[in-house]
Short mmCIF file of C-alpha atoms and ligand atoms in Angstrom, two decimals:
data_model
loop_
_atom_site.label_atom_id
_atom_site.label_comp_id
_atom_site.label_asym_id
_atom_site.label_seq_id
_atom_site.Cartn_x
_atom_site.Cartn_y
_atom_site.Cartn_z
CA MET A 19 169.31 74.75 103.03
CA THR A 20 167.73 71.29 102.97
CA GLN A 21 164.05 70.45 103.23
CA THR A 22 164.56 69.64 106.88
CA ASP A 23 166.55 72.77 107.67
CA PRO A 24 164.71 74.38 110.63
CA ARG A 25 165.48 77.79 109.10
CA ARG A 26 162.78 77.07 106.53
CA ARG A 27 160.29 77.17 109.37
CA ILE A 28 161.17 80.74 110.41
CA PRO A 29 157.88 82.69 110.19
CA ARG A 30 157.74 85.27 107.43
CA THR A 31 157.46 88.94 108.18
CA ASP A 32 153.87 89.32 106.96
CA ALA A 33 152.78 86.35 109.07
CA LEU A 34 154.44 87.84 112.14
CA LEU A 35 152.86 91.25 111.54
CA ALA A 36 149.45 89.54 111.73
CA ASP A 37 150.21 88.59 115.35
CA PRO A 38 147.73 90.65 117.45
CA VAL A 39 150.43 92.03 119.78
CA LEU A 40 152.74 92.98 116.93
CA ALA A 41 149.84 94.43 114.92
CA ALA A 42 148.86 96.60 117.88
CA ALA A 43 152.49 97.63 118.27
CA VAL A 44 152.44 99.00 114.71
CA THR A 45 149.77 101.45 115.84
CA ARG A 46 151.76 102.38 118.92
CA HIS A 47 155.33 102.48 117.62
CA GLY A 48 155.03 102.68 113.85
CA ALA A 49 155.71 99.98 111.25
CA ASP A 50 159.47 100.58 110.99
CA VAL A 51 160.09 99.94 114.67
CA VAL A 52 158.04 96.72 114.67
CA LYS A 53 159.63 95.43 111.47
CA ALA A 54 163.06 96.05 113.01
CA ALA A 55 162.06 93.97 116.07
CA VAL A 56 160.78 91.22 113.74
CA ARG A 57 164.05 91.21 111.77
CA VAL A 58 166.07 90.93 114.98
CA ALA A 59 164.01 87.92 116.09
CA GLN A 60 164.19 86.24 112.66
CA GLY A 61 167.96 86.78 112.68
CA ARG A 62 168.27 85.04 116.02
CA ALA A 63 166.34 82.04 114.67
CA ARG A 64 168.54 81.97 111.56
CA THR A 65 171.66 81.63 113.68
CA GLY A 66 170.00 78.90 115.71
CA GLU A 67 169.97 80.99 118.87
CA ILE A 68 166.21 80.48 119.18
CA GLU A 69 163.73 78.01 117.68
CA PRO A 70 161.54 79.13 114.76
CA GLY A 71 158.53 78.71 117.05
CA GLU A 72 159.98 81.31 119.41
CA VAL A 73 160.32 84.08 116.83
CA ALA A 74 157.00 85.79 117.54
CA ASP A 75 157.71 85.84 121.28
CA ALA A 76 161.21 87.18 120.67
CA ALA A 77 159.88 89.92 118.37
CA ARG A 78 157.36 90.95 121.03
CA ALA A 79 160.17 91.03 123.59
CA ALA A 80 162.35 93.15 121.28
CA LEU A 81 159.73 95.91 121.03
CA PRO A 82 160.70 99.11 122.82
CA SER A 83 158.77 99.58 126.04
CA ARG A 84 158.52 103.33 125.43
CA ALA A 85 158.03 105.68 122.52
CA THR A 86 161.18 107.60 123.41
CA THR A 87 164.75 106.69 124.20
CA LEU A 88 164.50 108.86 127.32
CA ARG A 89 164.57 106.54 130.33
CA PRO A 90 162.42 107.42 133.31
CA LEU A 91 164.58 107.51 136.44
CA LEU A 92 163.91 107.54 140.15
CA ASN A 93 165.97 110.29 141.78
CA ALA A 94 167.42 108.89 145.00
CA THR A 95 170.22 111.47 145.17
CA GLY A 96 168.48 113.81 147.61
CA VAL A 97 169.22 116.66 145.17
CA VAL A 98 165.84 118.22 144.45
CA VAL A 99 166.52 120.27 141.30
CA HIS A 100 168.97 118.05 139.46
CA THR A 101 169.67 119.41 135.98
CA ASN A 102 171.13 116.13 134.67
CA VAL A 103 167.92 114.24 135.39
CA GLY A 104 165.57 116.90 134.03
CA ARG A 105 165.25 119.40 136.90
CA ALA A 106 161.65 119.66 138.09
CA PRO A 107 159.35 116.64 137.82
CA LEU A 108 155.88 117.86 136.82
CA SER A 109 152.87 117.61 139.12
CA ALA A 110 150.05 115.25 138.15
CA ALA A 111 148.02 118.34 137.21
CA ALA A 112 150.78 119.61 134.91
CA ILE A 113 151.11 116.20 133.26
CA GLU A 114 147.36 116.13 132.68
CA ALA A 115 147.56 119.64 131.21
CA VAL A 116 150.33 118.61 128.82
CA THR A 117 148.27 115.66 127.61
CA ALA A 118 145.20 117.86 127.16
CA ALA A 119 147.21 120.41 125.16
CA ALA A 120 148.81 117.79 122.92
CA GLY A 121 146.10 117.98 120.25
CA TYR A 122 144.53 121.07 118.70
CA VAL A 123 143.84 123.67 121.41
CA ASP A 124 142.82 127.31 121.63
CA VAL A 125 146.34 128.41 122.51
CA GLU A 126 146.01 131.40 120.19
CA TYR A 127 142.35 131.25 119.21
CA ASP A 128 139.11 132.64 120.58
CA VAL A 129 136.29 130.13 120.16
CA ALA A 130 133.64 132.83 120.80
CA THR A 131 134.65 135.02 117.88
CA GLY A 132 136.60 132.55 115.76
CA ALA A 133 139.42 135.12 115.65
CA ARG A 134 142.98 135.00 116.77
CA ALA A 135 143.53 135.53 120.50
CA ARG A 136 146.50 136.35 122.68
CA ARG A 137 148.81 133.36 122.86
CA GLY A 138 148.94 131.66 126.26
CA ARG A 139 146.58 134.16 127.90
CA GLY A 140 145.50 131.68 130.61
CA THR A 141 149.11 131.10 131.62
CA LEU A 142 149.86 134.83 131.70
CA ALA A 143 146.78 135.41 133.86
CA ALA A 144 147.96 132.69 136.25
CA LEU A 145 151.36 134.38 136.49
CA GLY A 146 149.66 137.71 137.17
CA ASP A 147 147.58 136.14 139.95
CA ALA A 148 150.65 134.45 141.43
CA VAL A 149 152.66 137.68 141.43
CA PRO A 150 150.19 140.59 141.73
CA ALA A 151 153.06 143.10 141.84
CA ALA A 152 153.88 142.26 138.20
CA GLY A 153 152.07 144.58 135.81
CA GLY A 154 153.06 142.36 132.88
CA ALA A 155 154.32 138.84 132.29
CA LEU A 156 156.00 137.01 129.45
CA VAL A 157 157.04 133.37 129.06
CA VAL A 158 160.06 132.39 126.96
CA ASN A 159 162.11 129.27 126.46
CA ASN A 160 164.28 129.33 129.59
CA GLY A 161 165.92 131.62 132.12
CA ALA A 162 168.84 132.36 129.83
CA ALA A 163 166.43 133.38 127.06
CA ALA A 164 164.59 135.71 129.44
CA LEU A 165 167.87 137.39 130.30
CA VAL A 166 168.96 137.66 126.65
CA LEU A 167 165.63 139.17 125.67
CA ALA A 168 165.68 141.70 128.50
CA THR A 169 169.23 142.88 127.86
CA THR A 170 168.74 142.92 124.07
CA ALA A 171 165.53 144.94 124.23
CA LEU A 172 166.84 147.37 126.83
CA ALA A 173 170.53 147.68 126.01
CA ALA A 174 171.56 146.40 122.54
CA GLY A 175 174.33 148.70 121.31
CA ARG A 176 174.49 150.27 124.74
CA GLU A 177 175.82 149.36 128.19
CA VAL A 178 174.64 146.91 130.82
CA LEU A 179 176.04 147.68 134.27
CA VAL A 180 176.90 144.53 136.25
CA SER A 181 178.78 144.07 139.51
CA ARG A 182 182.13 142.26 139.24
CA GLY A 183 180.81 139.98 142.00
CA GLU A 184 178.01 138.82 139.70
CA MET A 185 180.00 137.92 136.58
CA VAL A 186 179.13 134.28 137.12
CA GLU A 187 179.14 130.99 135.28
CA ILE A 188 175.79 129.38 135.96
CA GLY A 189 176.68 125.86 134.87
CA ASP A 190 177.70 123.79 131.86
CA GLY A 191 179.86 126.63 130.53
CA PHE A 192 177.01 129.14 130.57
CA ARG A 193 178.79 132.37 131.43
CA LEU A 194 176.72 135.41 132.00
CA PRO A 195 179.19 137.91 130.48
CA ASP A 196 179.40 135.93 127.23
CA LEU A 197 175.65 135.60 127.04
CA ILE A 198 175.05 139.31 127.50
CA GLU A 199 177.73 140.37 125.04
CA SER A 200 176.22 138.00 122.48
CA THR A 201 173.16 140.26 122.46
CA GLY A 202 175.11 143.23 121.18
CA ALA A 203 175.07 145.00 124.53
CA ARG A 204 178.36 146.06 126.09
CA LEU A 205 179.07 144.88 129.58
CA ARG A 206 180.30 147.50 131.98
CA GLU A 207 181.70 145.99 135.16
CA VAL A 208 181.35 147.95 138.36
CA GLY A 209 182.73 147.45 141.88
CA THR A 210 184.95 144.56 142.92
CA THR A 211 184.55 140.80 143.29
CA ASN A 212 183.65 140.95 146.97
CA ARG A 213 182.21 144.45 147.40
CA THR A 214 180.07 146.65 145.19
CA THR A 215 178.08 149.65 146.39
CA VAL A 216 175.24 151.57 144.83
CA ASP A 217 177.67 154.47 144.29
CA ASP A 218 179.75 152.25 142.00
CA TYR A 219 176.70 151.87 139.77
CA ALA A 220 175.70 155.55 140.04
CA ALA A 221 179.21 156.64 139.03
CA ALA A 222 179.12 154.39 135.95
CA VAL A 223 175.76 155.59 134.65
CA GLY A 224 175.96 157.70 131.50
CA PRO A 225 174.00 158.51 128.36
CA ASP A 226 174.93 155.08 127.00
CA THR A 227 173.52 153.08 129.91
CA GLY A 228 170.78 150.70 128.74
CA CYS A 229 170.04 149.00 132.05
CA ILE A 230 171.44 147.80 135.34
CA LEU A 231 171.52 144.03 135.76
CA LYS A 232 171.55 142.37 139.15
CA VAL A 233 172.19 138.63 139.05
CA HIS A 234 171.66 136.22 141.88
CA PRO A 235 174.90 134.20 142.13
CA SER A 236 172.86 131.08 142.67
CA ASN A 237 175.50 128.35 142.78
CA PHE A 238 178.15 129.72 145.15
CA ARG A 239 178.54 131.98 148.15
CA VAL A 240 181.09 134.68 148.87
CA GLU A 241 181.70 134.93 152.57
CA GLY A 242 183.64 137.36 154.74
CA PHE A 243 184.23 141.00 153.82
CA THR A 244 181.44 141.36 151.28
CA SER A 245 178.66 143.72 150.33
CA ALA A 246 176.33 144.15 147.40
CA ALA A 247 173.88 146.90 146.49
CA SER A 248 170.29 145.94 147.25
CA VAL A 249 167.49 145.97 144.68
CA GLU A 250 165.97 148.88 146.61
CA GLN A 251 169.16 150.94 146.31
CA LEU A 252 169.62 150.11 142.63
CA ALA A 253 166.02 151.05 141.88
CA GLY A 254 166.90 154.61 142.91
CA VAL A 255 169.75 155.02 140.41
CA THR A 256 168.98 157.66 137.79
CA SER A 257 170.62 158.71 134.53
CA PRO A 258 172.09 162.24 134.05
CA ASP A 259 168.73 163.48 132.75
CA GLY A 260 167.04 162.33 135.94
CA ALA A 261 165.22 159.33 134.45
CA ARG A 262 165.26 155.99 136.27
CA VAL A 263 167.69 153.47 134.85
CA PRO A 264 165.79 150.24 134.06
CA LEU A 265 166.73 147.54 136.58
CA VAL A 266 166.71 143.88 135.50
CA VAL A 267 166.95 141.41 138.38
CA ASP A 268 167.81 137.81 137.44
CA ILE A 269 166.66 135.79 140.44
CA GLY A 270 167.36 132.48 138.67
CA SER A 271 165.42 130.02 140.78
CA GLY A 272 161.87 131.09 140.00
CA LEU A 273 160.74 131.38 143.60
CA LEU A 274 157.68 133.60 143.26
CA ARG A 275 157.18 134.38 146.95
CA HIS A 276 159.55 134.25 149.90
CA ASP A 277 160.14 130.78 151.39
CA PRO A 278 161.38 130.78 155.02
CA LEU A 279 163.21 127.49 154.35
CA LEU A 280 165.44 129.37 151.89
CA PRO A 281 166.09 132.68 153.68
CA ASP A 282 168.72 133.96 151.21
CA GLU A 283 166.92 132.95 148.04
CA PRO A 284 165.50 135.99 146.21
CA ASP A 285 161.87 135.84 145.06
CA ALA A 286 159.99 137.68 142.34
CA ALA A 287 157.42 139.40 144.57
CA SER A 288 160.07 140.86 146.89
CA ALA A 289 162.30 142.01 144.03
CA LEU A 290 159.39 143.79 142.34
CA ALA A 291 158.25 145.33 145.63
CA ALA A 292 161.81 146.61 146.10
CA GLY A 293 161.65 148.37 142.74
CA ALA A 294 162.98 145.99 140.06
CA THR A 295 161.75 147.03 136.61
CA VAL A 296 161.64 143.40 135.51
CA VAL A 297 162.56 140.10 137.13
CA THR A 298 163.78 137.12 135.09
CA ALA A 299 163.65 133.52 136.33
CA SER A 300 163.53 129.85 135.35
CA GLY A 301 160.34 127.80 135.28
CA ASP A 302 161.90 124.44 136.17
CA LYS A 303 163.89 125.24 139.29
CA LEU A 304 162.15 126.15 142.55
CA LEU A 305 158.90 127.00 140.75
CA GLY A 306 158.67 123.29 139.98
CA GLY A 307 157.24 123.59 136.47
CA PRO A 308 158.35 122.97 132.88
CA GLN A 309 161.50 124.44 131.37
CA ALA A 310 160.62 128.08 130.76
CA GLY A 311 161.90 131.57 131.32
CA LEU A 312 159.72 134.11 133.07
CA VAL A 313 159.80 137.87 132.67
CA LEU A 314 157.68 139.66 135.25
CA GLY A 315 157.36 143.35 135.95
CA ASP A 316 156.55 146.80 134.66
CA SER A 317 153.87 146.43 131.99
CA ASP A 318 155.40 148.90 129.49
CA THR A 319 158.80 147.23 129.73
CA VAL A 320 157.34 143.72 129.41
CA GLU A 321 155.37 144.92 126.37
CA ARG A 322 158.58 146.30 124.85
CA LEU A 323 160.21 142.89 125.31
CA ARG A 324 157.17 141.09 123.90
CA ARG A 325 157.26 143.23 120.74
CA HIS A 326 160.99 142.78 120.19
CA PRO A 327 161.65 140.60 117.10
CA LEU A 328 163.82 138.26 119.18
CA ALA A 329 160.80 137.34 121.34
CA ARG A 330 159.39 135.31 118.44
CA ALA A 331 162.51 133.14 118.36
CA LEU A 332 162.28 132.46 122.09
CA ARG A 333 158.59 131.70 122.34
CA VAL A 334 157.36 128.58 124.10
CA ASP A 335 155.03 125.92 122.79
CA LYS A 336 151.54 125.03 123.94
CA LEU A 337 152.82 122.12 126.06
CA THR A 338 154.98 124.44 128.12
CA LEU A 339 152.18 126.98 128.49
CA ALA A 340 149.81 124.24 129.65
CA ALA A 341 152.25 122.73 132.16
CA LEU A 342 153.20 126.14 133.54
CA GLU A 343 149.59 127.21 134.03
CA ALA A 344 148.75 123.95 135.82
CA THR A 345 151.84 124.31 138.00
CA LEU A 346 150.87 127.85 138.99
CA ARG A 347 147.17 127.10 139.58
CA GLY A 348 147.40 123.50 140.71
CA PRO A 349 148.51 121.52 143.76
CA VAL A 350 151.91 121.90 145.42
CA PRO A 351 154.43 120.73 142.80
CA PRO A 352 156.81 117.86 143.62
CA VAL A 353 159.82 120.21 143.94
CA THR A 354 158.13 122.12 146.77
CA ALA A 355 156.98 118.93 148.49
CA TYR A 356 160.48 117.39 148.28
CA LEU A 357 162.14 120.56 149.60
CA HIS A 358 159.82 120.60 152.57
CA ALA A 359 159.84 116.83 153.21
CA GLU A 360 159.59 116.02 156.92
CA PRO A 361 162.84 114.49 158.21
CA ASP A 362 160.89 112.11 160.49
CA ARG A 363 158.86 110.85 157.58
CA LEU A 364 162.05 110.38 155.51
CA ARG A 365 163.52 108.46 158.41
CA SER A 366 160.61 106.04 158.72
CA ARG A 367 160.59 105.45 154.95
CA ALA A 368 164.36 104.81 155.04
CA GLU A 369 163.92 102.42 157.98
CA ARG A 370 161.27 100.45 156.13
CA LEU A 371 163.54 100.20 153.08
CA ALA A 372 166.56 99.19 155.21
CA GLU A 373 164.49 96.49 156.88
CA ALA A 374 163.53 95.06 153.51
CA VAL A 375 166.96 95.20 151.86
CA GLY A 376 169.33 95.01 154.81
CA GLY A 377 171.24 98.32 154.64
CA ALA A 378 172.04 100.80 157.39
CA VAL A 379 169.99 103.96 157.95
CA VAL A 380 172.25 107.02 158.05
CA GLN A 381 171.71 110.72 158.49
CA VAL A 382 172.37 112.73 155.30
CA GLU A 383 172.01 116.22 153.91
CA GLY A 384 169.98 116.68 150.77
CA ARG A 385 170.50 119.67 148.47
CA VAL A 386 168.31 122.13 146.64
CA GLY A 387 170.55 121.74 143.56
CA GLY A 388 170.10 123.28 140.12
CA GLY A 389 172.24 126.26 140.98
CA GLY A 390 170.05 127.29 143.90
CA ALA A 391 170.60 127.94 147.59
CA PRO A 392 174.10 126.39 147.71
CA GLY A 393 174.47 126.88 151.44
CA VAL A 394 171.20 125.30 152.50
CA PRO A 395 171.44 121.69 153.70
CA LEU A 396 168.22 119.69 153.76
CA PRO A 397 168.45 117.30 156.72
CA GLY A 398 167.26 113.80 155.93
CA TRP A 399 167.96 110.08 156.06
CA ALA A 400 169.24 107.53 153.59
CA VAL A 401 169.95 103.82 153.32
CA ALA A 402 173.67 103.08 152.92
CA LEU A 403 174.55 100.24 150.54
CA PRO A 404 177.83 98.90 149.11
CA GLU A 405 179.28 101.37 146.60
CA GLN A 406 179.01 99.00 143.65
CA CYS A 407 175.21 99.12 143.96
CA ALA A 408 175.19 102.62 142.47
CA GLU A 409 176.00 101.50 138.94
CA ARG A 410 173.66 98.51 139.09
CA LEU A 411 170.86 100.76 140.31
CA ARG A 412 171.46 103.32 137.55
CA THR A 413 171.34 100.71 134.80
CA GLY A 414 168.42 98.72 136.23
CA ASP A 415 164.79 99.06 135.21
CA PRO A 416 163.50 101.36 136.54
CA GLY A 417 166.81 103.18 136.75
CA VAL A 418 167.57 104.55 140.19
CA VAL A 419 170.14 107.31 140.59
CA ALA A 420 171.66 107.22 144.08
CA ARG A 421 174.48 109.27 145.55
CA VAL A 422 177.99 107.92 146.07
CA GLU A 423 179.70 109.37 149.10
CA ARG A 424 182.80 108.16 150.92
CA GLY A 425 182.69 104.68 149.45
CA ARG A 426 178.99 104.14 150.05
CA CYS A 427 175.94 104.19 147.85
CA LEU A 428 173.32 106.33 149.59
CA VAL A 429 169.66 105.89 148.67
CA ASP A 430 167.82 109.02 149.78
CA LEU A 431 164.02 108.89 149.39
CA ARG A 432 163.49 112.68 149.59
CA CYS A 433 162.83 113.05 145.85
CA VAL A 434 161.14 109.67 145.37
CA PRO A 435 157.33 109.81 145.23
CA ALA A 436 156.11 107.87 148.31
CA ASP A 437 154.14 105.49 146.10
CA SER A 438 157.40 104.47 144.41
CA ASP A 439 159.07 103.17 147.59
CA GLY A 440 158.13 99.63 146.51
CA ASP A 441 159.89 100.16 143.14
CA ILE A 442 163.02 101.33 144.96
CA GLU A 443 162.90 98.27 147.21
CA ARG A 444 162.66 95.91 144.23
CA ALA A 445 165.43 97.80 142.40
CA VAL A 446 167.76 97.60 145.40
CA LEU A 447 167.07 93.89 145.92
CA ALA A 448 167.81 93.29 142.23
CA ALA A 449 171.03 95.34 142.47
CA LEU A 450 172.18 93.42 145.56
CA ALA A 451 171.40 90.14 143.81
CA ARG A 452 173.51 91.11 140.77
CA GLY A 453 176.70 90.21 142.59
CA ASP A 454 179.03 90.30 139.60
C1 PLP B 506 169.67 128.87 136.35
C2 PLP B 506 169.95 130.31 136.20
C3 PLP B 506 169.88 130.92 134.93
C4 PLP B 506 169.59 130.14 133.69
O1 PLP B 506 168.28 129.67 133.67
P1 PLP B 506 167.88 128.48 132.65
O2 PLP B 506 166.41 128.32 132.87
O3 PLP B 506 168.68 127.30 133.05
O4 PLP B 506 168.21 128.97 131.29
C5 PLP B 506 170.16 132.27 134.84
N1 PLP B 506 170.45 133.00 135.94
C6 PLP B 506 170.50 132.44 137.17
C7 PLP B 506 170.82 133.32 138.34
C8 PLP B 506 170.25 131.09 137.35
O5 PLP B 506 170.30 130.54 138.56
#
């Protein structure tokens, strides 16, 4: 290096860290992240890629825009509960609740007495108010955990009766039979793939029966010559000594009350009214809340589950409890709004987008998704773009996930918050401009 070598003029790290923007970034991102951005910028100056005077700017530009590597995405697929993009988006109320719960909170503490209090009592009360037929409620990590806990507490070392028509794989290799057998319960299959009657269950009941499990096959439909025993019928099945056999109903989707838009989707209130001992469900499907598993039902049975040692390993954190309570008590969550989106409104939004970007407006069918209501199409409208836009949209900022169908990229605004239509428009224009 000579005296005139421009590399001598590369600002030193301590000088760069005194830059107000970079100093503030240390508070936001931590010193390691900022120093890494500084090193990247200094390296670029060393190779002559940028001038020494540009190092501070380059370091600022190299800072991450977020505190997490998770990228926010706009869901333009028309699939409402899309597991790959995080299932249910939280309502503004739930987001506020998560932020409020992020510090120290009275999640398990009574400020009046200074003593320990029941964990998540506000959330459990909200569940009780939402489903009055449930004598007890419990929140665990997810729907699969709720099912594991129920079958472990009621049937470990004993038998769980399940219809052959309900031995399902829910998704991503999650097979119900494997899950249940992992709890130490033995699976006893009854009936056939297409038809199972209440007598099939009654004939299989013995001294070793722990519970009957009825599972909603949420991601497929069997059509034709089919029948299944109803919750009402199963609730009447008794063991040889005349006692009721506990009935666990896994409804999956987390619909708490019947929704006429989804006529075949089971809901917690109806299943309990029909005699289910406990219902298990997900928090982040049709309920529209955070990832969680709900157990609702007979208070003694729920208490038995709560006291089981496994419950401690499945318990949820304060953030989940906060988001779930706000979802239950708060405004209509995005999932519900997107499911019930007015086709006419979707059409006018699509027309406005097409006018701005120059695509064609086409009629499409959205989906509930997330292993729910497979047969229910959601009529809507989308803007059709050249297929190659899909990848450019996904990798843009903000990322937009559209649907590719028959050689077209379809941008469906059903699951896009209306105040983000402008972001979609800019993203599409940028994607169309990237003609590489
Ligand atoms: C989705 C689903 C589950 C699993 O719930 P997670 O919350 O994803 O663990 C279990 N049973 C049924 C019927 C489902 O639809």
